[in-house]
Short mmCIF file of C-alpha atoms in Angstrom, two decimals:
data_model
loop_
_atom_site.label_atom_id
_atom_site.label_comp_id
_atom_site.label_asym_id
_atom_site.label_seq_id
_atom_site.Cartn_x
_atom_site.Cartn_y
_atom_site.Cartn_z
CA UNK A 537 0.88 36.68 5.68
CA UNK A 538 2.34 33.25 5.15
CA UNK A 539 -0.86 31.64 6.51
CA UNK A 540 -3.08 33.77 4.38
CA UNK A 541 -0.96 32.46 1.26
CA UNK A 542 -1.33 28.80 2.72
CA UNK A 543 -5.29 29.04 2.97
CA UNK A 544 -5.43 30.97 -0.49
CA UNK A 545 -3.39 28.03 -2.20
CA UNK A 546 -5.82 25.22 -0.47
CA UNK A 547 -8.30 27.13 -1.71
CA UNK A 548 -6.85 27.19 -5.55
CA UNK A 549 -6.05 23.52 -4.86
CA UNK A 550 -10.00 22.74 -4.63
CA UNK A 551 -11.09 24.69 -7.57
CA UNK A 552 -8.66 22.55 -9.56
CA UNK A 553 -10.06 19.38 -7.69
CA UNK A 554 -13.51 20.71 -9.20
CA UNK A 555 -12.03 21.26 -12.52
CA UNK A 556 -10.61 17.81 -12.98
CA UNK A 557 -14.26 16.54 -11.74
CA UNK A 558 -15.87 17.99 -14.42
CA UNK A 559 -13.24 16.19 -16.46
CA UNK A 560 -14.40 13.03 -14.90
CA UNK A 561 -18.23 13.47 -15.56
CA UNK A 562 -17.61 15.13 -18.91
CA UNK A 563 -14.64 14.09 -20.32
CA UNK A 564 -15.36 12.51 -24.01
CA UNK A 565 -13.45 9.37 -23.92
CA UNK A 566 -11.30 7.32 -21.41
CA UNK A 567 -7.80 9.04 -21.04
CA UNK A 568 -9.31 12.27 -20.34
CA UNK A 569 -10.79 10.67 -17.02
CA UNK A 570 -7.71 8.57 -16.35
CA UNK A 571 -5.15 11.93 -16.61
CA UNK A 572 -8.49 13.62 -14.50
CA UNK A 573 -8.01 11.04 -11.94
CA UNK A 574 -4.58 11.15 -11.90
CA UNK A 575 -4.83 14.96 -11.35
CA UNK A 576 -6.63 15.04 -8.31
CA UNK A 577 -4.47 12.56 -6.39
CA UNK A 578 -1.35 14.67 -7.04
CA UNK A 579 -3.54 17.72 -5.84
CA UNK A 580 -4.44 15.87 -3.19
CA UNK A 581 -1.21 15.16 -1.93
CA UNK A 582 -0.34 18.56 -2.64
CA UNK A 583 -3.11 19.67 -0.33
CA UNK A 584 -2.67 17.71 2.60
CA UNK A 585 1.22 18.86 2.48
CA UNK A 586 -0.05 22.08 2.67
CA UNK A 587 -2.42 21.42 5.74
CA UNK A 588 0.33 19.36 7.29
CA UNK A 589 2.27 22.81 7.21
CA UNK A 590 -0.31 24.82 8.38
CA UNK A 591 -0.80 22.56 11.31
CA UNK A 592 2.71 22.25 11.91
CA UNK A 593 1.94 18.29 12.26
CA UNK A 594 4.33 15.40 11.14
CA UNK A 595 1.18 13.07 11.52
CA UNK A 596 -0.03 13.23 7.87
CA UNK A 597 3.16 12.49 6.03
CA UNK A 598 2.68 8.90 5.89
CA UNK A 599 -0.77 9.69 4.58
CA UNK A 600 0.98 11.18 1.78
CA UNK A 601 3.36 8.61 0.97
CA UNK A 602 0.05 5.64 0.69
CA UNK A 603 -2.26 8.46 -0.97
CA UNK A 604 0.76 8.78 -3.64
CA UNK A 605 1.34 4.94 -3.86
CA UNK A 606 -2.34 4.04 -4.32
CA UNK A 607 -2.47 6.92 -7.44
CA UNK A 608 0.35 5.67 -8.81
CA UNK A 609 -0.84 1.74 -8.98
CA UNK A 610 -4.46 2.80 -10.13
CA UNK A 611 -3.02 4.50 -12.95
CA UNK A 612 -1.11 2.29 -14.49
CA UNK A 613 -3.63 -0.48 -13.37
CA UNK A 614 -6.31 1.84 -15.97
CA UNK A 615 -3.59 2.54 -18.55
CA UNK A 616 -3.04 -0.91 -18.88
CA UNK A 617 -6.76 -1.91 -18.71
CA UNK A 618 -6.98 0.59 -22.02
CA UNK A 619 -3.46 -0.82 -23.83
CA UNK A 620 -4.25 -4.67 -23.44
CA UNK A 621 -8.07 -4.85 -22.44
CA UNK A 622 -6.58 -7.01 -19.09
CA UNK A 623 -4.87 -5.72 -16.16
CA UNK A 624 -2.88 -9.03 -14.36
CA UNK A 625 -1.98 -11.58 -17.12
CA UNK A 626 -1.52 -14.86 -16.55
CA UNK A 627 1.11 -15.45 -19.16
CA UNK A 628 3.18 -12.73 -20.75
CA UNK A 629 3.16 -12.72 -24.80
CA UNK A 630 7.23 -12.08 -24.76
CA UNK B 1232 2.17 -4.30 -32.94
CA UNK B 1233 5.34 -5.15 -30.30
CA UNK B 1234 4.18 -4.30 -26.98
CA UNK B 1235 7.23 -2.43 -25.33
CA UNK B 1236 6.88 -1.75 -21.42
CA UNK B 1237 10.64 -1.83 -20.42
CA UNK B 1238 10.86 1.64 -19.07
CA UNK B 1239 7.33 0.32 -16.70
CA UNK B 1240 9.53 -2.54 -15.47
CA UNK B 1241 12.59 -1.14 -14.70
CA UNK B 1242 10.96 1.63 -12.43
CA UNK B 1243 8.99 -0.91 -10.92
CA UNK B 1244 11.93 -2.64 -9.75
CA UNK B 1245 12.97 0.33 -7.89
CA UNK B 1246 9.66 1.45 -6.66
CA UNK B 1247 8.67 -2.35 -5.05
CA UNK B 1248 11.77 -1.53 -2.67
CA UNK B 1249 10.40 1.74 -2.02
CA UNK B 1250 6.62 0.97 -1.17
CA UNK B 1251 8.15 -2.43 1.14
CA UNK B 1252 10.21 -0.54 3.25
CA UNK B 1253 7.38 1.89 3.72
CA UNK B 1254 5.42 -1.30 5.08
CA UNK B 1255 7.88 -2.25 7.88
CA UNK B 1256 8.04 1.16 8.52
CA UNK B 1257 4.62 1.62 8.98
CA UNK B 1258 4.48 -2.24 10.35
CA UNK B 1259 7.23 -0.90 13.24
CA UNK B 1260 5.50 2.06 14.28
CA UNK B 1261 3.29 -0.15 15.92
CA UNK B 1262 0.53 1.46 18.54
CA UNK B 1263 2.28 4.92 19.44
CA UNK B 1264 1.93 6.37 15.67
CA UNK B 1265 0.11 6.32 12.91
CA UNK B 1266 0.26 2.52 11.68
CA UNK B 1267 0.18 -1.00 13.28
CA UNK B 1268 -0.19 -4.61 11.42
CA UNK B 1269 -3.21 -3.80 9.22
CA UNK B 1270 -1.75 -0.69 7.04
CA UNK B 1271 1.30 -2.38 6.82
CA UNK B 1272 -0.08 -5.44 5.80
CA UNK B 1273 -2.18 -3.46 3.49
CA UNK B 1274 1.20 -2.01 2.25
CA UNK B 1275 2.80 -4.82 1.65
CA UNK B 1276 -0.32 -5.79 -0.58
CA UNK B 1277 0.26 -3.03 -2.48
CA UNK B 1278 3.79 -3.90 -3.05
CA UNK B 1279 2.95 -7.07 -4.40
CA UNK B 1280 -0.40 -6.26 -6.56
CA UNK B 1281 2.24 -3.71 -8.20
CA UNK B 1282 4.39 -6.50 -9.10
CA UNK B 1283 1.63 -8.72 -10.39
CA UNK B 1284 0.04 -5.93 -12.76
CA UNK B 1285 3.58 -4.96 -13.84
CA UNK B 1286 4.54 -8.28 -14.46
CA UNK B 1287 2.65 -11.68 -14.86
CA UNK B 1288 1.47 -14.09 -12.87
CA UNK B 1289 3.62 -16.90 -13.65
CA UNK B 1290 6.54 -15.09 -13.59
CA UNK B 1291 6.09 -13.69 -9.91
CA UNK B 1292 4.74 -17.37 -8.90
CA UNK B 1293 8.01 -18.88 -9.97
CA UNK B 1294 9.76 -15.82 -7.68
CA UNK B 1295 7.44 -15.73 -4.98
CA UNK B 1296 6.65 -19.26 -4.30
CA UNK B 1297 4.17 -18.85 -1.31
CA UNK B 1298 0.51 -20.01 -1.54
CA UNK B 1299 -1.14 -17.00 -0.36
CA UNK B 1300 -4.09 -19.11 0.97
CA UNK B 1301 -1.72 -20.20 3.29
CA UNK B 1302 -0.31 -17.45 3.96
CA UNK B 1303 -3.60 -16.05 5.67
CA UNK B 1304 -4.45 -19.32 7.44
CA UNK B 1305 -0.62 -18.56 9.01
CA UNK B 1306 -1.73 -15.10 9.96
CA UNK B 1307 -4.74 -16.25 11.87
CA UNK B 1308 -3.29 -19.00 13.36
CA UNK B 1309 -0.28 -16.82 14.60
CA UNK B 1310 -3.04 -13.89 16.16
CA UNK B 1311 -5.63 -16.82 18.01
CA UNK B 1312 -2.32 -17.95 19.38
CA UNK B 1313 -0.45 -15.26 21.04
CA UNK B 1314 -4.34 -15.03 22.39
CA UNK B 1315 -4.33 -18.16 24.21
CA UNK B 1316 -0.46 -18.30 25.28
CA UNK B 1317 -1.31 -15.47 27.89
CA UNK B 1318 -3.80 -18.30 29.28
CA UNK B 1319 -0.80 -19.98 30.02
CA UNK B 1320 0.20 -16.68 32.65
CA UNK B 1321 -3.01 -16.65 33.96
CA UNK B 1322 -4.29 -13.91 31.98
CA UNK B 1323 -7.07 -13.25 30.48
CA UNK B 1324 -7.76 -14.34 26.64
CA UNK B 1325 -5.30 -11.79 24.46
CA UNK B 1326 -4.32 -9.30 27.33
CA UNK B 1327 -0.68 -8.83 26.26
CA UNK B 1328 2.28 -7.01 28.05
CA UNK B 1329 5.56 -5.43 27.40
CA UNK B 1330 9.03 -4.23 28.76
CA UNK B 1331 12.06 -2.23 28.13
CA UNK B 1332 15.32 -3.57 27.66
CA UNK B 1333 18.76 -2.76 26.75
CA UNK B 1334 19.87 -4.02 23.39
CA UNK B 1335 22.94 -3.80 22.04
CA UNK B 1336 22.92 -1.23 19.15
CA UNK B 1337 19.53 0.45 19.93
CA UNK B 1338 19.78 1.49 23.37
CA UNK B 1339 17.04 1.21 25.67
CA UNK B 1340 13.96 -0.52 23.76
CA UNK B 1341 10.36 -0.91 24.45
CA UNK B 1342 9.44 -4.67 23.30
CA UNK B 1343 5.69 -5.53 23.15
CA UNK B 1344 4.37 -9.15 22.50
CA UNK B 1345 1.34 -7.24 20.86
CA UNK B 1346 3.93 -7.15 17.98
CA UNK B 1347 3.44 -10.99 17.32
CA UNK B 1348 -0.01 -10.36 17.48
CA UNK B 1349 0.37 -7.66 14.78
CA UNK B 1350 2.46 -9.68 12.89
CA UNK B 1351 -0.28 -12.44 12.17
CA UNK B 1352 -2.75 -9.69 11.33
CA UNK B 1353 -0.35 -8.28 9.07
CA UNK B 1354 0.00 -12.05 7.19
CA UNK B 1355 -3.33 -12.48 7.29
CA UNK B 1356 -4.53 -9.42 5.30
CA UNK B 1357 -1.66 -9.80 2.79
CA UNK B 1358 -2.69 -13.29 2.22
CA UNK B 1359 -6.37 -12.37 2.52
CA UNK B 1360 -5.77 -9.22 -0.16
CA UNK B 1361 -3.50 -11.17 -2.99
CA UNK B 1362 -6.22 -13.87 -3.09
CA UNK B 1363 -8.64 -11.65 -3.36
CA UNK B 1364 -7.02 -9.78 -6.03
CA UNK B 1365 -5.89 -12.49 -8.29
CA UNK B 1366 -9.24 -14.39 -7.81
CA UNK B 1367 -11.01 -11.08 -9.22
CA UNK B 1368 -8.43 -11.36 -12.14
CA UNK B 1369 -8.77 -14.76 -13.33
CA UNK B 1370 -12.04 -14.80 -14.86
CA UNK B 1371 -10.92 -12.97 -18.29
#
């Protein structure tokens, strides 16, 4: 039962991977493919939890923790990219 | 229009402390787990890009005051060395060894020079990675 739930969530978990990569190829202007993005690191965190589990593994956990630190810097590295038009500054404008 | 990023900066303040102690971790978990000297090193990258894109350069110049340059010519110096000291047992070039012994607060430990080896590949692909990165970034 419980591993019939697991495999039915992964599943769910790649049609919303799909979804968000439609957002990426379609998506009208830049946000849309920067919240896209965004999306399909947290579901792919989400999914490799849920294969951890299902392979009653510790080994992927740390996978998790750089898969959710590289998502995190690459959005805010493209939300700043659209606020200033330059990611590292040389000299802050106060 | 004031540019307002304060709630950006104070997480990152947390978050740096977060994402280095993940690097040692990952630095200490050496050749038995997941890990070893280049993740970690990568890691600790990561760490520091964070700050620089948060921040500016200047500002984490005047905090971090290392010359990354040097920084990687430390690293490779530190891994051709630990090569050549095992000449020195009449080894072969970079064969390394370890032991167990009994410290004082962790019990019985397993200490590997492979570590210092580690170590300089770990310096050298921070140093190699924040050049990198602020070389891409100065041309704007």
């Amino acid at each position: 039962m419980i591993e019939i739930m697991l495999i039915t969530s992964l599943a769910l978990f790649g049609v919303a991977i799909a979804i968000a990569l439609l957002r990426i190829i379609f998506g009208p202007s830049l946000p849309d493919r920067i919240i896209a993005l965004d999306m399909i690191g947290v579901n792919l965190v989400s999914g490799i939890a849920i294969i951890s589990v299902i392979l009653a593994t510790k080994a992927f956990l740390e996978v998790i923790l750089i898969l959710a630190i590289l998502s995190f810097i690459s959005t805010i590295a493209f939300s700043k990219y659209i606020e200033r038009g330059v990611i590292i500054e040389r000299k802050r404008k106060s | 229009m004031k540019i307002n990023n304060v709630i950006l900066q104070a997480v990152t303040k947390i978050v740096v402390f977060i994402i280095l102690t993940l690097a040692v971790y990952l630095f200490l978990s050496g050749h038995n787990n997941p890990g070893g000297g280049f993740i970690g090193g990568l890691v600790l990258a990561t760490a520091f890009v964070l700050l620089f894109i948060v921040f500016d350069i200047e500002t984490i110049q005047k905090a971090l005051p290392f010359d990354f340059k040097k920084v990687a010519a430390l690293g490779a110096f530190l891994a051709v060395a630990t090569g050549f000291g095992s000449l020195l047992f009449d080894a072969p070039f970079l064969s390394q060894s370890f032991g167990y012994f009994d410290l004082p607060f962790f019990g019985k430990t397993e200490l590997a020079t492979v570590t210092i080896f580690e170590a300089g590949v770990a310096l050298a692909v921070v140093g190699v990675v924040v050049t990198i990165i602020l070389s891409i970034s100065e041309d704007v």
